[in-house]
Amino acid sequence: MSALKLAVSALNREKPHSSITDWVEILTSPSYTDEAYDGIPELATSISLQSTGPSEASRAIRKKIKHGDNHQKYRALVILKALMENGDHKFQTAYMDDQLIDALKQLASDPIADTKVKKKLVSILASWSTQFKNDPSMSTIAGLYRYSRPNDRRSHARSESADTTFLSPYDKDIAKKRAKQEKEDAKERARRAEEEARQNKNRSRRAAFQL
């Protein structure tokens, strides 16, 4: 029983939460306009003062990108870009962990993402593609830009097909699930339309009979 309790305790143990998480929460609130940089220097200072600063900042930003509303997503991208531009190499590699990279990939390839958010992300990924193209240690970051292309899947079918060669098993699984869901949604819409048409037809018949 004691071992079970320890396991449950470990699973339920909270992640580090400090002023870093609080700053991200504040800076992504409606009180801040889309491109505001106020408060970001203070966030950067808080990160630099803690050994777990980069990982906590990464986690807080990732949550906003994955689960926030469109304003929070946009603000999270602005903060992400500012921190990457002003951090040293050690910070950049610690900050951009696998989970944050996956969150960016998902957003970049999401066909129903908010247009303004998607446009901001594409501009950031394009700048990183140029900034880090000659740095082997940042090749993953530089390569994120290809996940935002092509926007028009029909006109770039060949490019997209070639890109899937380099997708990780995780990304391929996400793509398959999304395609399956879209197919099921289309079937459901067709079923509802057919049912509605049948109901309308029946109502018309009853009305004619009553007349």
Coordinates of C-alpha atoms in Angstrom, one line a residue:
M1 CA 0.0 0.0 0.0
S2 CA 2.8 2.4 0.9
A3 CA 4.4 1.9 -2.6
L4 CA 1.0 2.6 -4.2
K5 CA 0.7 5.8 -2.2
L6 CA 4.2 6.9 -3.2
A7 CA 3.3 6.3 -6.9
V8 CA 0.1 8.3 -6.7
S9 CA 1.9 11.0 -4.8
A10 CA 4.6 11.2 -7.6
L11 CA 1.9 11.3 -10.3
N12 CA 0.0 14.1 -8.5
R13 CA 3.1 16.1 -7.6
E14 CA 2.8 19.6 -8.9
K15 CA 5.3 21.0 -11.4
P16 CA 7.4 23.9 -10.3
H17 CA 5.3 27.1 -10.1
S18 CA 6.9 30.4 -9.5
S19 CA 6.7 34.0 -10.7
I20 CA 7.6 32.7 -14.2
T21 CA 4.2 31.0 -14.6
D22 CA 2.5 34.0 -13.0
W23 CA 4.2 36.3 -15.4
V24 CA 3.1 34.2 -18.4
E25 CA -0.5 34.2 -17.1
I26 CA -0.4 38.0 -16.7
L27 CA 1.2 38.7 -20.0
T28 CA -1.3 36.6 -22.0
S29 CA -4.3 38.2 -20.4
P30 CA -6.7 40.6 -22.2
S31 CA -5.0 43.5 -20.4
Y32 CA -2.1 43.3 -22.9
T33 CA -2.4 44.1 -26.6
D34 CA -1.3 41.6 -29.2
E35 CA 2.2 42.9 -29.8
A36 CA 2.9 44.5 -26.4
Y37 CA 6.4 43.9 -25.0
D38 CA 5.8 45.4 -21.6
G39 CA 6.6 42.9 -18.8
I40 CA 8.6 40.5 -21.0
P41 CA 12.0 41.9 -19.7
E42 CA 10.8 41.1 -16.1
L43 CA 9.8 37.6 -17.2
A44 CA 13.2 37.1 -18.7
T45 CA 14.8 38.2 -15.4
S46 CA 12.7 35.8 -13.4
I47 CA 13.8 33.0 -15.8
S48 CA 17.5 33.8 -15.4
L49 CA 17.3 33.7 -11.6
Q50 CA 16.1 30.1 -11.4
S51 CA 17.8 26.9 -12.5
T52 CA 14.4 25.5 -13.6
G53 CA 13.5 28.8 -15.3
P54 CA 13.7 27.7 -18.9
S55 CA 11.7 24.5 -18.4
E56 CA 9.0 26.3 -16.4
A57 CA 8.7 29.0 -19.0
S58 CA 8.5 26.4 -21.7
R59 CA 5.8 24.6 -20.0
A60 CA 3.7 27.8 -19.3
I61 CA 4.0 28.9 -22.9
R62 CA 3.2 25.5 -24.2
K63 CA 0.0 25.4 -22.2
K64 CA -1.2 28.7 -23.6
I65 CA -0.4 27.5 -27.2
K66 CA -2.2 24.3 -26.8
H67 CA -5.1 25.2 -24.5
G68 CA -5.4 29.0 -24.6
D69 CA -7.9 31.1 -26.5
N70 CA -6.8 32.9 -29.7
H71 CA -5.5 36.0 -27.8
Q72 CA -3.5 33.8 -25.4
K73 CA -2.1 31.8 -28.2
Y74 CA -1.0 34.9 -30.1
R75 CA 0.5 36.5 -26.9
A76 CA 2.3 33.2 -26.1
L77 CA 3.9 33.3 -29.6
V78 CA 5.0 36.9 -29.1
I79 CA 6.6 36.1 -25.7
L80 CA 8.2 32.9 -27.2
K81 CA 9.8 34.9 -30.0
A82 CA 11.1 37.7 -27.7
L83 CA 12.7 35.1 -25.3
M84 CA 14.3 33.2 -28.1
E85 CA 15.7 36.4 -29.6
N86 CA 17.2 37.6 -26.4
G87 CA 18.3 34.3 -24.8
D88 CA 21.8 32.8 -25.2
H89 CA 22.3 29.4 -26.8
K90 CA 22.1 27.5 -23.5
F91 CA 18.7 29.1 -22.8
Q92 CA 17.4 28.4 -26.3
T93 CA 18.2 24.7 -26.3
A94 CA 16.8 24.3 -22.8
Y95 CA 13.7 26.4 -23.5
M96 CA 12.7 24.7 -26.8
D97 CA 12.1 21.3 -25.4
D98 CA 10.4 18.4 -27.2
Q99 CA 7.0 19.1 -25.8
L100 CA 7.0 22.8 -26.8
I101 CA 8.3 21.8 -30.3
D102 CA 5.4 19.3 -30.7
A103 CA 2.9 22.0 -29.6
L104 CA 4.3 24.3 -32.3
K105 CA 4.1 21.5 -34.9
Q106 CA 0.5 20.8 -34.1
L107 CA -0.5 24.5 -34.3
A108 CA 1.4 24.9 -37.6
S109 CA -0.3 22.0 -39.2
D110 CA -3.8 22.7 -37.8
P111 CA -6.1 23.5 -40.7
I112 CA -8.7 25.3 -38.5
A113 CA -6.3 27.4 -36.4
D114 CA -7.1 31.1 -36.2
T115 CA -5.8 33.0 -39.2
K116 CA -4.1 35.7 -37.3
V117 CA -2.4 33.2 -34.9
K118 CA -1.3 31.0 -37.8
K119 CA 0.1 34.0 -39.6
K120 CA 2.1 35.0 -36.6
L121 CA 3.5 31.5 -36.1
V122 CA 4.5 31.2 -39.7
S123 CA 6.4 34.5 -39.6
I124 CA 8.3 33.3 -36.4
L125 CA 9.1 29.9 -37.9
A126 CA 10.3 31.6 -41.1
S127 CA 12.6 33.8 -39.1
W128 CA 14.0 30.9 -37.2
S129 CA 14.5 29.0 -40.4
T130 CA 16.9 31.7 -41.5
Q131 CA 18.4 32.5 -38.1
F132 CA 19.4 28.9 -37.3
K133 CA 19.9 27.3 -40.7
N134 CA 23.7 27.1 -40.2
D135 CA 23.6 25.9 -36.6
P136 CA 23.5 22.0 -36.5
S137 CA 22.4 22.1 -32.8
M138 CA 19.3 24.1 -33.7
S139 CA 18.4 22.1 -36.9
T140 CA 15.1 20.9 -35.4
I141 CA 14.1 24.5 -34.6
A142 CA 15.2 25.7 -38.1
G143 CA 13.2 22.8 -39.7
L144 CA 9.9 23.8 -38.0
Y145 CA 9.0 26.1 -40.8
R146 CA 8.2 23.2 -43.2
Y147 CA 5.3 22.2 -40.9
S148 CA 3.5 25.4 -41.8
R149 CA 3.8 24.6 -45.6
P150 CA 1.9 24.3 -47.7
N151 CA -1.2 26.3 -46.7
D152 CA -3.1 25.3 -49.8
R153 CA -3.0 21.5 -49.6
R154 CA -4.5 21.0 -53.0
S155 CA -2.0 23.1 -54.9
H156 CA 0.9 21.8 -53.0
A157 CA -0.1 18.1 -52.8
R158 CA 3.3 16.9 -54.1
S159 CA 5.3 19.0 -51.6
E160 CA 3.1 17.8 -48.7
S161 CA 3.5 14.2 -49.8
A162 CA 7.3 14.6 -49.8
D163 CA 7.2 16.2 -46.4
T164 CA 5.4 13.2 -44.8
T165 CA 8.6 11.2 -45.4
F166 CA 10.2 13.3 -42.6
L167 CA 7.3 13.3 -40.2
S168 CA 7.8 11.6 -36.8
P169 CA 5.5 8.7 -36.0
Y170 CA 3.7 11.0 -33.5
D171 CA 2.9 13.6 -36.3
K172 CA 1.8 10.9 -38.7
D173 CA -0.6 9.5 -36.0
I174 CA -2.0 13.0 -35.4
A175 CA -2.5 13.5 -39.2
K176 CA -4.3 10.2 -39.5
K177 CA -6.6 10.9 -36.5
R178 CA -7.4 14.3 -37.9
A179 CA -8.3 12.9 -41.4
K180 CA -10.4 10.2 -39.8
Q181 CA -12.2 12.7 -37.7
E182 CA -12.9 15.0 -40.7
K183 CA -14.3 12.0 -42.6
E184 CA -16.6 11.1 -39.7
D185 CA -17.7 14.7 -39.3
A186 CA -18.6 14.8 -43.0
K187 CA -20.6 11.6 -42.7
E188 CA -22.4 13.0 -39.7
R189 CA -23.3 16.2 -41.5
A190 CA -24.6 14.3 -44.5
R191 CA -26.7 12.1 -42.2
R192 CA -28.2 15.1 -40.4
A193 CA -28.9 16.8 -43.7
E194 CA -30.7 13.7 -45.0
E195 CA -32.7 13.3 -41.8
E196 CA -33.7 17.0 -41.9
A197 CA -34.8 16.7 -45.5
R198 CA -36.9 13.6 -44.6
Q199 CA -38.5 15.4 -41.7
N200 CA -39.3 18.5 -43.8
K201 CA -40.9 16.2 -46.4
N202 CA -43.0 14.5 -43.8
R203 CA -44.1 17.8 -42.4
S204 CA -45.1 18.9 -45.9
R205 CA -47.2 15.8 -46.4
R206 CA -49.0 16.2 -43.0
A207 CA -49.7 19.9 -43.8
A208 CA -51.2 18.9 -47.2
F209 CA -53.3 16.2 -45.6
Q210 CA -54.7 18.7 -43.0
L211 CA -55.6 21.1 -45.7

